[in-house]
């Protein structure tokens, strides 16, 4: 697969990647798709049963589920997110994830 990184206009953009065909090689695989001074978009693939422990992010974020099902814990409340679901949350809000099945999602922050 050909990957081209564009760095003009002060941002990085990954081209020619099909996010639904990208392979996950470990329990959690991440691929940076876009990075600018204000925004990052990352493809994350989590294998079924894997967890990302509770943590916080210093910036607001959005999760877009492309495929699969994940339990998303936000402020001690668990929500099951499935293909097509979108969840936004604020900076410094404690959150965690568990893949109920192999899941791929976009993390935008």
JSON list of N, CA, C and O in Angstrom, two decimals, residues 24-80:
[
{"chain": "A", "resi": 24, "resn": "UNK", "atom": "N", "xyz": [-5.00, -4.59, 12.25]},
{"chain": "A", "resi": 24, "resn": "UNK", "atom": "CA", "xyz": [-4.52, -4.39, 13.61]},
{"chain": "A", "resi": 24, "resn": "UNK", "atom": "C", "xyz": [-3.51, -5.46, 13.94]},
{"chain": "A", "resi": 24, "resn": "UNK", "atom": "O", "xyz": [-3.79, -6.65, 13.79]},
{"chain": "A", "resi": 25, "resn": "UNK", "atom": "N", "xyz": [-2.31, -5.07, 14.35]},
{"chain": "A", "resi": 25, "resn": "UNK", "atom": "CA", "xyz": [-1.23, -6.03, 14.56]},
{"chain": "A", "resi": 25, "resn": "UNK", "atom": "C", "xyz": [-1.02, -6.41, 16.02]},
{"chain": "A", "resi": 25, "resn": "UNK", "atom": "O", "xyz": [-0.29, -7.33, 16.31]},
{"chain": "A", "resi": 26, "resn": "UNK", "atom": "N", "xyz": [-1.66, -5.71, 16.92]},
{"chain": "A", "resi": 26, "resn": "UNK", "atom": "CA", "xyz": [-1.50, -6.00, 18.34]},
{"chain": "A", "resi": 26, "resn": "UNK", "atom": "C", "xyz": [-2.83, -5.84, 19.04]},
{"chain": "A", "resi": 26, "resn": "UNK", "atom": "O", "xyz": [-3.88, -5.75, 18.41]},
{"chain": "A", "resi": 27, "resn": "UNK", "atom": "N", "xyz": [-2.80, -5.82, 20.37]},
{"chain": "A", "resi": 27, "resn": "UNK", "atom": "CA", "xyz": [-4.04, -5.65, 21.14]},
{"chain": "A", "resi": 27, "resn": "UNK", "atom": "C", "xyz": [-4.67, -4.30, 20.83]},
{"chain": "A", "resi": 27, "resn": "UNK", "atom": "O", "xyz": [-5.89, -4.18, 20.75]},
{"chain": "A", "resi": 28, "resn": "UNK", "atom": "N", "xyz": [-3.83, -3.28, 20.68]},
{"chain": "A", "resi": 28, "resn": "UNK", "atom": "CA", "xyz": [-4.29, -1.95, 20.25]},
{"chain": "A", "resi": 28, "resn": "UNK", "atom": "C", "xyz": [-3.30, -1.46, 19.19]},
{"chain": "A", "resi": 28, "resn": "UNK", "atom": "O", "xyz": [-2.11, -1.44, 19.43]},
{"chain": "A", "resi": 29, "resn": "UNK", "atom": "N", "xyz": [-3.84, -1.10, 18.03]},
{"chain": "A", "resi": 29, "resn": "UNK", "atom": "CA", "xyz": [-3.03, -0.55, 16.96]},
{"chain": "A", "resi": 29, "resn": "UNK", "atom": "C", "xyz": [-3.53, 0.86, 16.68]},
{"chain": "A", "resi": 29, "resn": "UNK", "atom": "O", "xyz": [-4.74, 1.07, 16.63]},
{"chain": "A", "resi": 30, "resn": "UNK", "atom": "N", "xyz": [-2.62, 1.80, 16.51]},
{"chain": "A", "resi": 30, "resn": "UNK", "atom": "CA", "xyz": [-3.05, 3.17, 16.19]},
{"chain": "A", "resi": 30, "resn": "UNK", "atom": "C", "xyz": [-2.26, 3.67, 14.98]},
{"chain": "A", "resi": 30, "resn": "UNK", "atom": "O", "xyz": [-1.09, 3.36, 14.82]},
{"chain": "A", "resi": 31, "resn": "UNK", "atom": "N", "xyz": [-2.96, 4.44, 14.14]},
{"chain": "A", "resi": 31, "resn": "UNK", "atom": "CA", "xyz": [-2.36, 5.05, 12.96]},
{"chain": "A", "resi": 31, "resn": "UNK", "atom": "C", "xyz": [-2.78, 6.52, 12.92]},
{"chain": "A", "resi": 31, "resn": "UNK", "atom": "O", "xyz": [-3.97, 6.81, 12.85]},
{"chain": "A", "resi": 32, "resn": "UNK", "atom": "N", "xyz": [-1.82, 7.40, 12.98]},
{"chain": "A", "resi": 32, "resn": "UNK", "atom": "CA", "xyz": [-2.09, 8.83, 12.89]},
{"chain": "A", "resi": 32, "resn": "UNK", "atom": "C", "xyz": [-2.52, 9.17, 11.47]},
{"chain": "A", "resi": 32, "resn": "UNK", "atom": "O", "xyz": [-1.80, 8.87, 10.51]},
{"chain": "A", "resi": 33, "resn": "UNK", "atom": "N", "xyz": [-3.71, 9.73, 11.31]},
{"chain": "A", "resi": 33, "resn": "UNK", "atom": "CA", "xyz": [-4.24, 10.07, 10.00]},
{"chain": "A", "resi": 33, "resn": "UNK", "atom": "C", "xyz": [-4.07, 11.54, 9.66]},
{"chain": "A", "resi": 33, "resn": "UNK", "atom": "O", "xyz": [-3.87, 11.89, 8.50]},
{"chain": "A", "resi": 34, "resn": "UNK", "atom": "N", "xyz": [-4.19, 12.41, 10.66]},
{"chain": "A", "resi": 34, "resn": "UNK", "atom": "CA", "xyz": [-4.09, 13.85, 10.42]},
{"chain": "A", "resi": 34, "resn": "UNK", "atom": "C", "xyz": [-3.53, 14.50, 11.66]},
{"chain": "A", "resi": 34, "resn": "UNK", "atom": "O", "xyz": [-3.90, 14.14, 12.78]},
{"chain": "A", "resi": 35, "resn": "UNK", "atom": "N", "xyz": [-2.63, 15.45, 11.45]},
{"chain": "A", "resi": 35, "resn": "UNK", "atom": "CA", "xyz": [-2.11, 16.22, 12.58]},
{"chain": "A", "resi": 35, "resn": "UNK", "atom": "C", "xyz": [-1.88, 17.65, 12.13]},
{"chain": "A", "resi": 35, "resn": "UNK", "atom": "O", "xyz": [-1.25, 17.90, 11.10]},
{"chain": "A", "resi": 36, "resn": "UNK", "atom": "N", "xyz": [-2.45, 18.58, 12.89]},
{"chain": "A", "resi": 36, "resn": "UNK", "atom": "CA", "xyz": [-2.20, 20.00, 12.67]},
{"chain": "A", "resi": 36, "resn": "UNK", "atom": "C", "xyz": [-1.91, 20.63, 14.03]},
{"chain": "A", "resi": 36, "resn": "UNK", "atom": "O", "xyz": [-1.87, 19.94, 15.03]},
{"chain": "A", "resi": 37, "resn": "UNK", "atom": "N", "xyz": [-1.75, 21.94, 14.06]},
{"chain": "A", "resi": 37, "resn": "UNK", "atom": "CA", "xyz": [-1.51, 22.60, 15.35]},
{"chain": "A", "resi": 37, "resn": "UNK", "atom": "C", "xyz": [-2.68, 22.44, 16.30]},
{"chain": "A", "resi": 37, "resn": "UNK", "atom": "O", "xyz": [-2.51, 22.45, 17.51]},
{"chain": "A", "resi": 38, "resn": "UNK", "atom": "N", "xyz": [-3.90, 22.30, 15.78]},
{"chain": "A", "resi": 38, "resn": "UNK", "atom": "CA", "xyz": [-5.09, 22.25, 16.63]},
{"chain": "A", "resi": 38, "resn": "UNK", "atom": "C", "xyz": [-5.82, 20.92, 16.63]},
{"chain": "A", "resi": 38, "resn": "UNK", "atom": "O", "xyz": [-6.68, 20.70, 17.49]},
{"chain": "A", "resi": 39, "resn": "UNK", "atom": "N", "xyz": [-5.54, 20.02, 15.67]},
{"chain": "A", "resi": 39, "resn": "UNK", "atom": "CA", "xyz": [-6.34, 18.82, 15.53]},
{"chain": "A", "resi": 39, "resn": "UNK", "atom": "C", "xyz": [-5.46, 17.60, 15.26]},
{"chain": "A", "resi": 39, "resn": "UNK", "atom": "O", "xyz": [-4.48, 17.69, 14.53]},
{"chain": "A", "resi": 40, "resn": "UNK", "atom": "N", "xyz": [-5.86, 16.47, 15.85]},
{"chain": "A", "resi": 40, "resn": "UNK", "atom": "CA", "xyz": [-5.28, 15.17, 15.53]},
{"chain": "A", "resi": 40, "resn": "UNK", "atom": "C", "xyz": [-6.42, 14.20, 15.27]},
{"chain": "A", "resi": 40, "resn": "UNK", "atom": "O", "xyz": [-7.41, 14.21, 15.99]},
{"chain": "A", "resi": 41, "resn": "UNK", "atom": "N", "xyz": [-6.26, 13.36, 14.26]},
{"chain": "A", "resi": 41, "resn": "UNK", "atom": "CA", "xyz": [-7.21, 12.27, 13.99]},
{"chain": "A", "resi": 41, "resn": "UNK", "atom": "C", "xyz": [-6.42, 10.98, 13.92]},
{"chain": "A", "resi": 41, "resn": "UNK", "atom": "O", "xyz": [-5.46, 10.88, 13.14]},
{"chain": "A", "resi": 42, "resn": "UNK", "atom": "N", "xyz": [-6.81, 10.01, 14.73]},
{"chain": "A", "resi": 42, "resn": "UNK", "atom": "CA", "xyz": [-6.09, 8.75, 14.83]},
{"chain": "A", "resi": 42, "resn": "UNK", "atom": "C", "xyz": [-7.06, 7.59, 14.64]},
{"chain": "A", "resi": 42, "resn": "UNK", "atom": "O", "xyz": [-8.13, 7.57, 15.26]},
{"chain": "A", "resi": 43, "resn": "UNK", "atom": "N", "xyz": [-6.68, 6.63, 13.79]},
{"chain": "A", "resi": 43, "resn": "UNK", "atom": "CA", "xyz": [-7.41, 5.38, 13.67]},
{"chain": "A", "resi": 43, "resn": "UNK", "atom": "C", "xyz": [-6.91, 4.45, 14.76]},
{"chain": "A", "resi": 43, "resn": "UNK", "atom": "O", "xyz": [-5.70, 4.25, 14.89]},
{"chain": "A", "resi": 44, "resn": "UNK", "atom": "N", "xyz": [-7.82, 3.89, 15.55]},
{"chain": "A", "resi": 44, "resn": "UNK", "atom": "CA", "xyz": [-7.45, 2.94, 16.60]},
{"chain": "A", "resi": 44, "resn": "UNK", "atom": "C", "xyz": [-8.20, 1.65, 16.36]},
{"chain": "A", "resi": 44, "resn": "UNK", "atom": "O", "xyz": [-9.42, 1.66, 16.14]},
{"chain": "A", "resi": 45, "resn": "UNK", "atom": "N", "xyz": [-7.47, 0.54, 16.39]},
{"chain": "A", "resi": 45, "resn": "UNK", "atom": "CA", "xyz": [-8.06, -0.79, 16.26]},
{"chain": "A", "resi": 45, "resn": "UNK", "atom": "C", "xyz": [-7.78, -1.53, 17.56]},
{"chain": "A", "resi": 45, "resn": "UNK", "atom": "O", "xyz": [-6.62, -1.70, 17.95]},
{"chain": "A", "resi": 46, "resn": "UNK", "atom": "N", "xyz": [-8.85, -1.94, 18.24]},
{"chain": "A", "resi": 46, "resn": "UNK", "atom": "CA", "xyz": [-8.74, -2.68, 19.50]},
{"chain": "A", "resi": 46, "resn": "UNK", "atom": "C", "xyz": [-9.25, -4.10, 19.29]},
{"chain": "A", "resi": 46, "resn": "UNK", "atom": "O", "xyz": [-10.35, -4.29, 18.79]},
{"chain": "A", "resi": 47, "resn": "UNK", "atom": "N", "xyz": [-8.46, -5.07, 19.69]},
{"chain": "A", "resi": 47, "resn": "UNK", "atom": "CA", "xyz": [-8.89, -6.47, 19.61]},
{"chain": "A", "resi": 47, "resn": "UNK", "atom": "C", "xyz": [-9.89, -6.77, 20.72]},
{"chain": "A", "resi": 47, "resn": "UNK", "atom": "O", "xyz": [-9.83, -6.19, 21.81]},
{"chain": "A", "resi": 48, "resn": "UNK", "atom": "N", "xyz": [-10.82, -7.68, 20.45]},
{"chain": "A", "resi": 48, "resn": "UNK", "atom": "CA", "xyz": [-11.86, -8.05, 21.40]},
{"chain": "A", "resi": 48, "resn": "UNK", "atom": "C", "xyz": [-11.25, -8.40, 22.76]},
{"chain": "A", "resi": 48, "resn": "UNK", "atom": "O", "xyz": [-10.24, -9.11, 22.85]},
{"chain": "A", "resi": 49, "resn": "UNK", "atom": "N", "xyz": [-11.86, -7.87, 23.82]},
{"chain": "A", "resi": 49, "resn": "UNK", "atom": "CA", "xyz": [-11.44, -8.15, 25.18]},
{"chain": "A", "resi": 49, "resn": "UNK", "atom": "C", "xyz": [-10.36, -7.22, 25.72]},
{"chain": "A", "resi": 49, "resn": "UNK", "atom": "O", "xyz": [-10.14, -7.17, 26.92]},
{"chain": "A", "resi": 50, "resn": "UNK", "atom": "N", "xyz": [-9.71, -6.48, 24.85]},
{"chain": "A", "resi": 50, "resn": "UNK", "atom": "CA", "xyz": [-8.65, -5.59, 25.32]},
{"chain": "A", "resi": 50, "resn": "UNK", "atom": "C", "xyz": [-9.23, -4.33, 25.96]},
{"chain": "A", "resi": 50, "resn": "UNK", "atom": "O", "xyz": [-10.30, -3.87, 25.56]},
{"chain": "A", "resi": 51, "resn": "UNK", "atom": "N", "xyz": [-8.51, -3.80, 26.93]},
{"chain": "A", "resi": 51, "resn": "UNK", "atom": "CA", "xyz": [-8.96, -2.60, 27.65]},
{"chain": "A", "resi": 51, "resn": "UNK", "atom": "C", "xyz": [-7.92, -1.50, 27.54]},
{"chain": "A", "resi": 51, "resn": "UNK", "atom": "O", "xyz": [-6.73, -1.77, 27.46]},
{"chain": "A", "resi": 52, "resn": "UNK", "atom": "N", "xyz": [-8.40, -0.27, 27.56]},
{"chain": "A", "resi": 52, "resn": "UNK", "atom": "CA", "xyz": [-7.54, 0.89, 27.77]},
{"chain": "A", "resi": 52, "resn": "UNK", "atom": "C", "xyz": [-7.95, 1.43, 29.13]},
{"chain": "A", "resi": 52, "resn": "UNK", "atom": "O", "xyz": [-9.11, 1.79, 29.34]},
{"chain": "A", "resi": 53, "resn": "UNK", "atom": "N", "xyz": [-7.03, 1.42, 30.10]},
{"chain": "A", "resi": 53, "resn": "UNK", "atom": "CA", "xyz": [-7.40, 1.79, 31.47]},
{"chain": "A", "resi": 53, "resn": "UNK", "atom": "C", "xyz": [-7.81, 3.25, 31.61]},
{"chain": "A", "resi": 53, "resn": "UNK", "atom": "O", "xyz": [-7.55, 4.07, 30.72]},
{"chain": "A", "resi": 54, "resn": "UNK", "atom": "N", "xyz": [-8.45, 3.59, 32.73]},
{"chain": "A", "resi": 54, "resn": "UNK", "atom": "CA", "xyz": [-8.88, 4.97, 32.95]},
{"chain": "A", "resi": 54, "resn": "UNK", "atom": "C", "xyz": [-7.74, 5.97, 32.81]},
{"chain": "A", "resi": 54, "resn": "UNK", "atom": "O", "xyz": [-6.63, 5.73, 33.30]},
{"chain": "A", "resi": 55, "resn": "UNK", "atom": "N", "xyz": [-8.03, 7.07, 32.11]},
{"chain": "A", "resi": 55, "resn": "UNK", "atom": "CA", "xyz": [-7.05, 8.13, 31.89]},
{"chain": "A", "resi": 55, "resn": "UNK", "atom": "C", "xyz": [-7.80, 9.40, 31.53]},
{"chain": "A", "resi": 55, "resn": "UNK", "atom": "O", "xyz": [-9.02, 9.38, 31.38]},
{"chain": "A", "resi": 56, "resn": "UNK", "atom": "N", "xyz": [-7.08, 10.50, 31.40]},
{"chain": "A", "resi": 56, "resn": "UNK", "atom": "CA", "xyz": [-7.67, 11.78, 30.98]},
{"chain": "A", "resi": 56, "resn": "UNK", "atom": "C", "xyz": [-6.89, 12.31, 29.79]},
{"chain": "A", "resi": 56, "resn": "UNK", "atom": "O", "xyz": [-5.74, 11.94, 29.57]},
{"chain": "A", "resi": 57, "resn": "UNK", "atom": "N", "xyz": [-7.54, 13.17, 29.03]},
{"chain": "A", "resi": 57, "resn": "UNK", "atom": "CA", "xyz": [-6.92, 13.86, 27.90]},
{"chain": "A", "resi": 57, "resn": "UNK", "atom": "C", "xyz": [-6.95, 15.35, 28.21]},
{"chain": "A", "resi": 57, "resn": "UNK", "atom": "O", "xyz": [-7.94, 15.85, 28.72]},
{"chain": "A", "resi": 58, "resn": "UNK", "atom": "N", "xyz": [-5.90, 16.08, 27.87]},
{"chain": "A", "resi": 58, "resn": "UNK", "atom": "CA", "xyz": [-5.88, 17.51, 28.16]},
{"chain": "A", "resi": 58, "resn": "UNK", "atom": "C", "xyz": [-6.74, 18.35, 27.22]},
{"chain": "A", "resi": 58, "resn": "UNK", "atom": "O", "xyz": [-6.85, 19.56, 27.41]},
{"chain": "A", "resi": 59, "resn": "UNK", "atom": "N", "xyz": [-7.35, 17.71, 26.21]},
{"chain": "A", "resi": 59, "resn": "UNK", "atom": "CA", "xyz": [-8.17, 18.44, 25.23]},
{"chain": "A", "resi": 59, "resn": "UNK", "atom": "C", "xyz": [-9.51, 17.73, 25.02]},
{"chain": "A", "resi": 59, "resn": "UNK", "atom": "O", "xyz": [-9.65, 16.55, 25.33]},
{"chain": "A", "resi": 60, "resn": "UNK", "atom": "N", "xyz": [-10.50, 18.47, 24.49]},
{"chain": "A", "resi": 60, "resn": "UNK", "atom": "CA", "xyz": [-11.78, 17.86, 24.11]},
{"chain": "A", "resi": 60, "resn": "UNK", "atom": "C", "xyz": [-11.52, 16.79, 23.05]},
{"chain": "A", "resi": 60, "resn": "UNK", "atom": "O", "xyz": [-10.56, 16.90, 22.27]},
{"chain": "A", "resi": 61, "resn": "UNK", "atom": "N", "xyz": [-12.40, 15.78, 22.99]},
{"chain": "A", "resi": 61, "resn": "UNK", "atom": "CA", "xyz": [-12.19, 14.69, 22.03]},
{"chain": "A", "resi": 61, "resn": "UNK", "atom": "C", "xyz": [-13.52, 14.16, 21.52]},
{"chain": "A", "resi": 61, "resn": "UNK", "atom": "O", "xyz": [-14.57, 14.36, 22.14]},
{"chain": "A", "resi": 62, "resn": "UNK", "atom": "N", "xyz": [-13.44, 13.44, 20.40]},
{"chain": "A", "resi": 62, "resn": "UNK", "atom": "CA", "xyz": [-14.60, 12.79, 19.80]},
{"chain": "A", "resi": 62, "resn": "UNK", "atom": "C", "xyz": [-14.17, 11.40, 19.34]},
{"chain": "A", "resi": 62, "resn": "UNK", "atom": "O", "xyz": [-13.09, 11.23, 18.77]},
{"chain": "A", "resi": 63, "resn": "UNK", "atom": "N", "xyz": [-15.04, 10.42, 19.58]},
{"chain": "A", "resi": 63, "resn": "UNK", "atom": "CA", "xyz": [-14.82, 9.05, 19.13]},
{"chain": "A", "resi": 63, "resn": "UNK", "atom": "C", "xyz": [-15.91, 8.71, 18.12]},
{"chain": "A", "resi": 63, "resn": "UNK", "atom": "O", "xyz": [-17.10, 8.94, 18.39]},
{"chain": "A", "resi": 64, "resn": "UNK", "atom": "N", "xyz": [-15.51, 8.17, 16.95]},
{"chain": "A", "resi": 64, "resn": "UNK", "atom": "CA", "xyz": [-16.45, 7.74, 15.92]},
{"chain": "A", "resi": 64, "resn": "UNK", "atom": "C", "xyz": [-16.21, 6.25, 15.69]},
{"chain": "A", "resi": 64, "resn": "UNK", "atom": "O", "xyz": [-15.12, 5.86, 15.25]},
{"chain": "A", "resi": 65, "resn": "UNK", "atom": "N", "xyz": [-17.21, 5.42, 16.00]},
{"chain": "A", "resi": 65, "resn": "UNK", "atom": "CA", "xyz": [-17.06, 3.97, 15.86]},
{"chain": "A", "resi": 65, "resn": "UNK", "atom": "C", "xyz": [-17.29, 3.61, 14.39]},
{"chain": "A", "resi": 65, "resn": "UNK", "atom": "O", "xyz": [-18.39, 3.77, 13.87]},
{"chain": "A", "resi": 66, "resn": "UNK", "atom": "N", "xyz": [-16.25, 3.09, 13.75]},
{"chain": "A", "resi": 66, "resn": "UNK", "atom": "CA", "xyz": [-16.34, 2.69, 12.35]},
{"chain": "A", "resi": 66, "resn": "UNK", "atom": "C", "xyz": [-16.84, 1.26, 12.20]},
{"chain": "A", "resi": 66, "resn": "UNK", "atom": "O", "xyz": [-17.52, 0.93, 11.23]},
{"chain": "A", "resi": 67, "resn": "UNK", "atom": "N", "xyz": [-16.49, 0.41, 13.19]},
{"chain": "A", "resi": 67, "resn": "UNK", "atom": "CA", "xyz": [-16.84, -1.00, 13.11]},
{"chain": "A", "resi": 67, "resn": "UNK", "atom": "C", "xyz": [-16.62, -1.62, 14.48]},
{"chain": "A", "resi": 67, "resn": "UNK", "atom": "O", "xyz": [-15.62, -1.34, 15.14]},
{"chain": "A", "resi": 68, "resn": "UNK", "atom": "N", "xyz": [-17.58, -2.42, 14.94]},
{"chain": "A", "resi": 68, "resn": "UNK", "atom": "CA", "xyz": [-17.41, -3.13, 16.20]},
{"chain": "A", "resi": 68, "resn": "UNK", "atom": "C", "xyz": [-18.27, -2.59, 17.32]},
{"chain": "A", "resi": 68, "resn": "UNK", "atom": "O", "xyz": [-19.23, -1.85, 17.10]},
{"chain": "A", "resi": 69, "resn": "UNK", "atom": "N", "xyz": [-17.87, -2.98, 18.53]},
{"chain": "A", "resi": 69, "resn": "UNK", "atom": "CA", "xyz": [-18.64, -2.60, 19.73]},
{"chain": "A", "resi": 69, "resn": "UNK", "atom": "C", "xyz": [-17.66, -2.43, 20.88]},
{"chain": "A", "resi": 69, "resn": "UNK", "atom": "O", "xyz": [-16.82, -3.30, 21.13]},
{"chain": "A", "resi": 70, "resn": "UNK", "atom": "N", "xyz": [-17.80, -1.32, 21.61]},
{"chain": "A", "resi": 70, "resn": "UNK", "atom": "CA", "xyz": [-16.91, -1.01, 22.71]},
{"chain": "A", "resi": 70, "resn": "UNK", "atom": "C", "xyz": [-17.71, -0.48, 23.90]},
{"chain": "A", "resi": 70, "resn": "UNK", "atom": "O", "xyz": [-18.71, 0.22, 23.72]},
{"chain": "A", "resi": 71, "resn": "UNK", "atom": "N", "xyz": [-17.30, -0.86, 25.10]},
{"chain": "A", "resi": 71, "resn": "UNK", "atom": "CA", "xyz": [-17.86, -0.27, 26.31]},
{"chain": "A", "resi": 71, "resn": "UNK", "atom": "C", "xyz": [-16.99, 0.93, 26.65]},
{"chain": "A", "resi": 71, "resn": "UNK", "atom": "O", "xyz": [-15.77, 0.80, 26.83]},
{"chain": "A", "resi": 72, "resn": "UNK", "atom": "N", "xyz": [-17.61, 2.11, 26.73]},
{"chain": "A", "resi": 72, "resn": "UNK", "atom": "CA", "xyz": [-16.89, 3.36, 26.97]},
{"chain": "A", "resi": 72, "resn": "UNK", "atom": "C", "xyz": [-17.31, 3.89, 28.32]},
{"chain": "A", "resi": 72, "resn": "UNK", "atom": "O", "xyz": [-18.48, 4.19, 28.54]},
{"chain": "A", "resi": 73, "resn": "UNK", "atom": "N", "xyz": [-16.36, 3.99, 29.25]},
{"chain": "A", "resi": 73, "resn": "UNK", "atom": "CA", "xyz": [-16.63, 4.49, 30.58]},
{"chain": "A", "resi": 73, "resn": "UNK", "atom": "C", "xyz": [-16.24, 5.97, 30.62]},
{"chain": "A", "resi": 73, "resn": "UNK", "atom": "O", "xyz": [-15.12, 6.34, 30.28]},
{"chain": "A", "resi": 74, "resn": "UNK", "atom": "N", "xyz": [-17.20, 6.81, 30.97]},
{"chain": "A", "resi": 74, "resn": "UNK", "atom": "CA", "xyz": [-16.97, 8.24, 31.08]},
{"chain": "A", "resi": 74, "resn": "UNK", "atom": "C", "xyz": [-17.58, 8.71, 32.38]},
{"chain": "A", "resi": 74, "resn": "UNK", "atom": "O", "xyz": [-18.79, 8.53, 32.60]},
{"chain": "A", "resi": 75, "resn": "UNK", "atom": "N", "xyz": [-16.76, 9.27, 33.25]},
{"chain": "A", "resi": 75, "resn": "UNK", "atom": "CA", "xyz": [-17.23, 9.75, 34.56]},
{"chain": "A", "resi": 75, "resn": "UNK", "atom": "C", "xyz": [-18.02, 8.67, 35.29]},
{"chain": "A", "resi": 75, "resn": "UNK", "atom": "O", "xyz": [-19.12, 8.89, 35.78]},
{"chain": "A", "resi": 76, "resn": "UNK", "atom": "N", "xyz": [-17.47, 7.46, 35.34]},
{"chain": "A", "resi": 76, "resn": "UNK", "atom": "CA", "xyz": [-18.04, 6.31, 36.07]},
{"chain": "A", "resi": 76, "resn": "UNK", "atom": "C", "xyz": [-19.36, 5.81, 35.49]},
{"chain": "A", "resi": 76, "resn": "UNK", "atom": "O", "xyz": [-20.06, 5.04, 36.13]},
{"chain": "A", "resi": 77, "resn": "UNK", "atom": "N", "xyz": [-19.75, 6.25, 34.28]},
{"chain": "A", "resi": 77, "resn": "UNK", "atom": "CA", "xyz": [-20.93, 5.74, 33.61]},
{"chain": "A", "resi": 77, "resn": "UNK", "atom": "C", "xyz": [-20.48, 5.01, 32.34]},
{"chain": "A", "resi": 77, "resn": "UNK", "atom": "O", "xyz": [-19.69, 5.53, 31.56]},
{"chain": "A", "resi": 78, "resn": "UNK", "atom": "N", "xyz": [-21.01, 3.79, 32.13]},
{"chain": "A", "resi": 78, "resn": "UNK", "atom": "CA", "xyz": [-20.61, 2.98, 30.98]},
{"chain": "A", "resi": 78, "resn": "UNK", "atom": "C", "xyz": [-21.68, 3.06, 29.89]},
{"chain": "A", "resi": 78, "resn": "UNK", "atom": "O", "xyz": [-22.87, 2.87, 30.16]},
{"chain": "A", "resi": 79, "resn": "UNK", "atom": "N", "xyz": [-21.24, 3.35, 28.67]},
{"chain": "A", "resi": 79, "resn": "UNK", "atom": "CA", "xyz": [-22.11, 3.40, 27.49]},
{"chain": "A", "resi": 79, "resn": "UNK", "atom": "C", "xyz": [-21.55, 2.44, 26.46]},
{"chain": "A", "resi": 79, "resn": "UNK", "atom": "O", "xyz": [-20.35, 2.45, 26.20]},
{"chain": "A", "resi": 80, "resn": "UNK", "atom": "N", "xyz": [-22.40, 1.61, 25.87]},
{"chain": "A", "resi": 80, "resn": "UNK", "atom": "CA", "xyz": [-21.97, 0.73, 24.80]},
{"chain": "A", "resi": 80, "resn": "UNK", "atom": "C", "xyz": [-22.11, 1.48, 23.48]},
{"chain": "A", "resi": 80, "resn": "UNK", "atom": "O", "xyz": [-23.19, 1.97, 23.14]}
]
